[in-house]
Coordinates of C-alpha atoms in Angstrom, one line a residue:
X1 CA -0.2 0.6 18.9
X2 CA -1.8 0.6 15.5
X3 CA -0.8 -2.1 13.0
X4 CA 0.7 -1.2 9.6
X5 CA -1.1 -2.3 6.5
X6 CA -0.5 -3.2 2.9
X7 CA -3.6 -2.3 0.9
X8 CA -3.9 -3.2 -2.8
X9 CA -5.4 -0.2 -4.6
X10 CA -6.4 -2.0 -7.7
X11 CA -7.5 0.2 -10.6
X12 CA -8.6 3.8 -10.2
X13 CA -12.2 2.5 -10.6
X14 CA -11.9 1.0 -7.1
X15 CA -13.1 4.3 -5.7
X16 CA -16.5 3.9 -7.4
X17 CA -16.9 0.2 -7.3
X18 CA -19.0 -1.8 -4.9
X19 CA -17.9 -5.4 -4.2
X20 CA -16.5 -7.6 -1.4
X21 CA -13.2 -5.8 -1.3
X22 CA -14.6 -2.3 -1.0
X23 CA -17.0 -3.5 1.7
X24 CA -14.0 -5.1 3.5
X25 CA -12.1 -1.8 3.4
X26 CA -15.1 0.0 4.9
X27 CA -15.4 -2.5 7.7
X28 CA -11.6 -2.4 8.3
X29 CA -11.6 1.3 8.9
X30 CA -14.5 1.0 11.3
X31 CA -12.8 -1.7 13.3
X32 CA -9.7 0.4 13.9
X33 CA -9.1 3.1 16.5
X34 CA -9.3 6.5 14.8
X35 CA -5.8 7.4 13.7
X36 CA -4.2 10.7 14.5
X37 CA -2.8 10.8 11.0
X38 CA -2.3 8.5 8.0
X39 CA 1.0 7.9 6.2
X40 CA 0.8 6.3 2.8
X41 CA 3.6 5.0 0.6
X42 CA 2.2 5.2 -2.9
X43 CA 3.3 3.1 -5.8
X44 CA 2.4 6.0 -8.0
X45 CA 5.0 8.3 -6.6
X46 CA 8.4 7.2 -7.8
X47 CA 11.6 9.1 -6.9
X48 CA 15.3 8.4 -6.7
X49 CA 15.4 10.0 -3.3
X50 CA 12.9 9.3 -0.6
X51 CA 10.2 12.0 -0.7
X52 CA 7.9 13.2 2.0
X53 CA 4.9 15.3 1.2
X54 CA 4.7 18.5 3.2
X55 CA 1.9 20.4 1.5
X56 CA -0.6 21.8 4.0
X57 CA -3.5 21.4 1.6
X58 CA -2.5 18.8 -1.0
X59 CA -4.3 18.9 -4.3
X60 CA -6.1 16.1 -6.0
X61 CA -4.2 14.3 -8.7
X62 CA -6.1 12.5 -11.5
X63 CA -3.0 10.5 -12.6
X64 CA -4.7 8.2 -15.1
X65 CA -6.6 8.1 -18.4
X66 CA -9.2 5.9 -20.0
X67 CA -11.2 5.4 -16.9
X68 CA -14.7 6.5 -15.9
X69 CA -15.4 10.2 -16.1
X70 CA -17.1 9.8 -12.7
X71 CA -13.6 9.6 -11.1
X72 CA -12.9 13.2 -12.0
X73 CA -15.8 14.3 -9.8
X74 CA -14.1 12.8 -6.7
X75 CA -12.6 15.2 -4.3
X76 CA -10.7 14.0 -1.2
X77 CA -9.9 17.2 0.7
X78 CA -7.6 15.7 3.4
X79 CA -5.2 18.1 5.0
X80 CA -1.5 17.5 5.3
X81 CA 0.5 17.5 8.5
X82 CA 3.7 19.4 8.4
X83 CA 4.8 18.5 12.0
X84 CA 4.4 14.9 11.1
X85 CA 6.3 15.3 7.8
X86 CA 9.2 16.9 9.7
X87 CA 9.0 14.1 12.3
X88 CA 9.2 11.5 9.5
X89 CA 12.2 13.3 8.1
X90 CA 13.9 13.1 11.4
X91 CA 13.2 9.4 11.8
X92 CA 14.8 8.8 8.4
X93 CA 17.8 10.9 9.1
X94 CA 18.4 9.0 12.4
X95 CA 18.6 5.8 10.3
X96 CA 20.9 7.3 7.7
X97 CA 18.2 7.3 5.0
X98 CA 18.4 10.2 2.6
X99 CA 15.1 12.1 2.2
X100 CA 13.6 15.3 1.1
X101 CA 10.4 17.2 1.8
X102 CA 8.1 18.1 -1.1
X103 CA 5.5 20.8 -0.6
X104 CA 4.0 20.5 -4.2
X105 CA 3.0 16.8 -4.2
X106 CA -0.8 16.2 -4.2
X107 CA -2.8 13.0 -3.5
X108 CA -2.5 10.5 -6.3
X109 CA -5.1 7.7 -6.9
X110 CA -2.9 5.2 -5.0
X111 CA -3.7 7.4 -2.0
X112 CA -7.2 8.7 -2.4
X113 CA -8.8 5.7 -4.0
X114 CA -8.5 3.5 -0.9
X115 CA -8.8 6.3 1.6
X116 CA -12.0 7.6 0.0
X117 CA -13.5 4.2 0.8
X118 CA -12.0 3.8 4.3
X119 CA -12.3 7.4 5.6
X120 CA -14.7 9.1 3.2
X121 CA -15.1 12.3 5.3
X122 CA -11.4 13.1 4.8
X123 CA -11.0 14.4 8.3
X124 CA -7.7 12.7 9.1
X125 CA -4.5 14.4 8.0
X126 CA -2.5 12.5 5.3
X127 CA 1.2 12.5 4.5
X128 CA 2.3 10.6 1.4
X129 CA 5.7 9.1 0.7
X130 CA 7.4 8.0 -2.5
X131 CA 9.0 4.7 -3.4
X132 CA 12.2 4.2 -5.3
X133 CA 11.8 1.1 -7.6
X134 CA 15.6 0.9 -7.9
X135 CA 16.2 0.0 -4.3
X136 CA 16.6 -3.5 -3.1
X137 CA 13.8 -5.3 -1.3
X138 CA 15.9 -5.1 1.9
X139 CA 16.2 -1.4 1.5
X140 CA 12.4 -1.0 1.2
X141 CA 12.0 -3.0 4.4
X142 CA 14.5 -0.8 6.2
X143 CA 12.6 2.3 5.1
X144 CA 9.4 0.9 6.7
X145 CA 11.2 -0.1 9.8
X146 CA 12.5 3.4 10.3
X147 CA 8.9 4.6 10.7
X148 CA 7.8 1.8 13.0
X149 CA 7.8 4.1 16.0
X150 CA 4.9 6.1 14.5
X151 CA 2.7 3.2 15.2
X152 CA 3.0 4.0 18.9
X153 CA 1.8 7.6 18.1
X154 CA -1.5 6.5 16.6
X155 CA -0.3 7.0 13.1
X156 CA -1.7 4.6 10.5
X157 CA 1.0 3.4 8.1
X158 CA -0.2 2.1 4.8
X159 CA 1.7 0.7 1.8
X160 CA -0.5 1.2 -1.3
X161 CA 0.3 -1.0 -4.3
X162 CA -0.3 -4.5 -5.6
X163 CA 1.2 -7.9 -5.2
X164 CA 0.2 -9.3 -8.6
X165 CA 0.1 -6.2 -10.9
X166 CA 0.7 -6.9 -14.6
X167 CA -1.5 -4.7 -16.7
X168 CA -0.6 -6.7 -19.9
X169 CA -2.0 -9.8 -18.3
X170 CA -5.4 -8.4 -17.4
X171 CA -8.5 -9.9 -19.0
X172 CA -11.8 -8.0 -18.6
X173 CA -13.7 -10.9 -20.1
X174 CA -12.3 -13.6 -17.8
X175 CA -13.1 -13.2 -14.1
X176 CA -11.6 -16.6 -13.3
X177 CA -8.3 -16.2 -11.3
X178 CA -5.3 -17.3 -13.4
X179 CA -3.3 -20.1 -11.9
X180 CA 0.0 -18.3 -12.1
X181 CA -1.3 -15.3 -10.2
X182 CA -2.8 -17.6 -7.5
X183 CA 0.4 -19.5 -7.1
X184 CA 2.4 -16.3 -6.7
X185 CA 0.1 -14.9 -4.0
X186 CA 0.1 -18.3 -2.2
X187 CA 3.9 -18.4 -2.1
X188 CA 3.9 -14.8 -0.9
X189 CA 1.4 -15.6 1.9
X190 CA 3.5 -18.4 3.2
X191 CA 6.6 -16.3 3.4
X192 CA 4.8 -13.4 5.0
X193 CA 3.0 -15.5 7.6
X194 CA 6.3 -17.1 8.7
X195 CA 8.2 -13.8 8.4
X196 CA 10.6 -15.4 6.0
X197 CA 12.5 -12.2 5.3
X198 CA 15.4 -14.1 3.6
X199 CA 13.0 -15.5 1.0
X200 CA 11.1 -12.3 0.5
X201 CA 14.2 -10.2 0.0
X202 CA 14.9 -12.6 -3.0
X203 CA 11.3 -12.9 -4.1
X204 CA 12.3 -12.2 -7.7
X205 CA 14.5 -15.3 -7.7
X206 CA 12.4 -17.6 -5.5
X207 CA 8.8 -16.9 -6.0
X208 CA 6.9 -18.8 -8.8
X209 CA 5.9 -16.6 -11.7
X210 CA 7.7 -13.6 -10.2
X211 CA 8.4 -12.0 -13.6
X212 CA 4.7 -12.2 -14.6
X213 CA 3.4 -11.1 -11.2
X214 CA 5.9 -8.3 -10.6
X215 CA 7.1 -7.1 -14.0
X216 CA 8.2 -3.8 -12.4
X217 CA 8.8 -3.3 -8.6
X218 CA 7.0 -0.1 -7.8
X219 CA 3.7 -1.7 -6.8
X220 CA 5.4 -4.5 -4.8
X221 CA 7.7 -2.1 -2.9
X222 CA 4.9 -0.7 -0.6
X223 CA 4.3 -4.3 0.7
X224 CA 7.9 -4.6 1.8
X225 CA 7.7 -1.1 3.4
X226 CA 4.6 -1.9 5.3
X227 CA 6.2 -5.2 6.5
X228 CA 9.2 -3.3 7.6
X229 CA 7.0 -1.0 9.7
X230 CA 5.8 -4.1 11.5
X231 CA 9.3 -5.3 12.3
X232 CA 8.9 -4.8 16.1
X233 CA 6.2 -7.4 16.3
X234 CA 6.8 -9.5 13.2
X235 CA 3.3 -10.7 12.9
X236 CA 1.6 -10.8 9.5
X237 CA -2.1 -11.7 8.8
X238 CA -3.9 -11.8 5.5
X239 CA -7.3 -10.1 6.0
X240 CA -8.6 -10.2 2.5
X241 CA -7.7 -11.7 -0.9
X242 CA -9.6 -11.7 -4.2
X243 CA -8.6 -11.3 -7.8
X244 CA -10.1 -9.1 -10.5
X245 CA -9.8 -9.5 -14.3
X246 CA -8.0 -12.8 -14.0
X247 CA -4.9 -11.6 -12.3
X248 CA -5.3 -8.2 -10.6
X249 CA -4.7 -9.1 -6.9
X250 CA -6.8 -7.3 -4.3
X251 CA -5.4 -8.1 -0.9
X252 CA -4.9 -6.6 2.5
X253 CA -2.1 -7.6 4.8
X254 CA -1.9 -6.5 8.5
X255 CA 1.4 -6.2 10.2
X256 CA 0.9 -6.0 13.9
X257 CA -1.1 -7.5 16.7
X258 CA -4.5 -5.9 16.5
X259 CA -7.1 -8.7 16.2
X260 CA -9.3 -8.5 13.2
X261 CA -11.2 -11.5 11.8
X262 CA -10.3 -12.3 8.2
X263 CA -13.1 -11.5 5.8
X264 CA -14.0 -14.5 3.5
X265 CA -14.7 -13.8 -0.1

């Protein structure tokens, strides 16, 4: 059984950066058994109904502006996996979760930025899924739990987003982690490690600095989805944590029982 992961994708520049976090992602992929396929819930695909990509050859999406021109030269030609997309649709339907296939959706940077670091040869099929920021935290968890059985089928489930993700609070000139961002991530770590689902479902009320850390929920939702995918084992482990630009959290959480030593930064 593969673990499920939450992977912070940072800014689009992550794909061309070299630092402790990108090195960690490379080592993480090498430490895992090769997946049969990868399923990614991306914070950059928002929809009112749960969407499942079904394109056989998904196109690249450069869904950003104001970043390095070098990013537009990146191509991640991973194939889709229609049988897996249909299987995911069936799993959702069994749990009463409304969903739709989408054969036009390409790979946004929330998908290809981390995957181009982890699996640069793009030889593993990828199915992407949307998030609905209007759902409750409990509903996101339930969506992830519905796909938990895929872990037994060597499918790697990834939630791609960010825990502390407030673009207005970023400071390129100050690399020192801001106290409010650190305190939010520390509170979050305590709840995840003890699987305190009751507190996490109400993180917006209970977590310190929740409004600053999570001004909008789309980047936080993939964490709850990934956690839900690990519901069968209820084991959470922080594998990496660092902060860019004062408050942009770069973290990786593993939900499952595979033993991987935490990388110090």
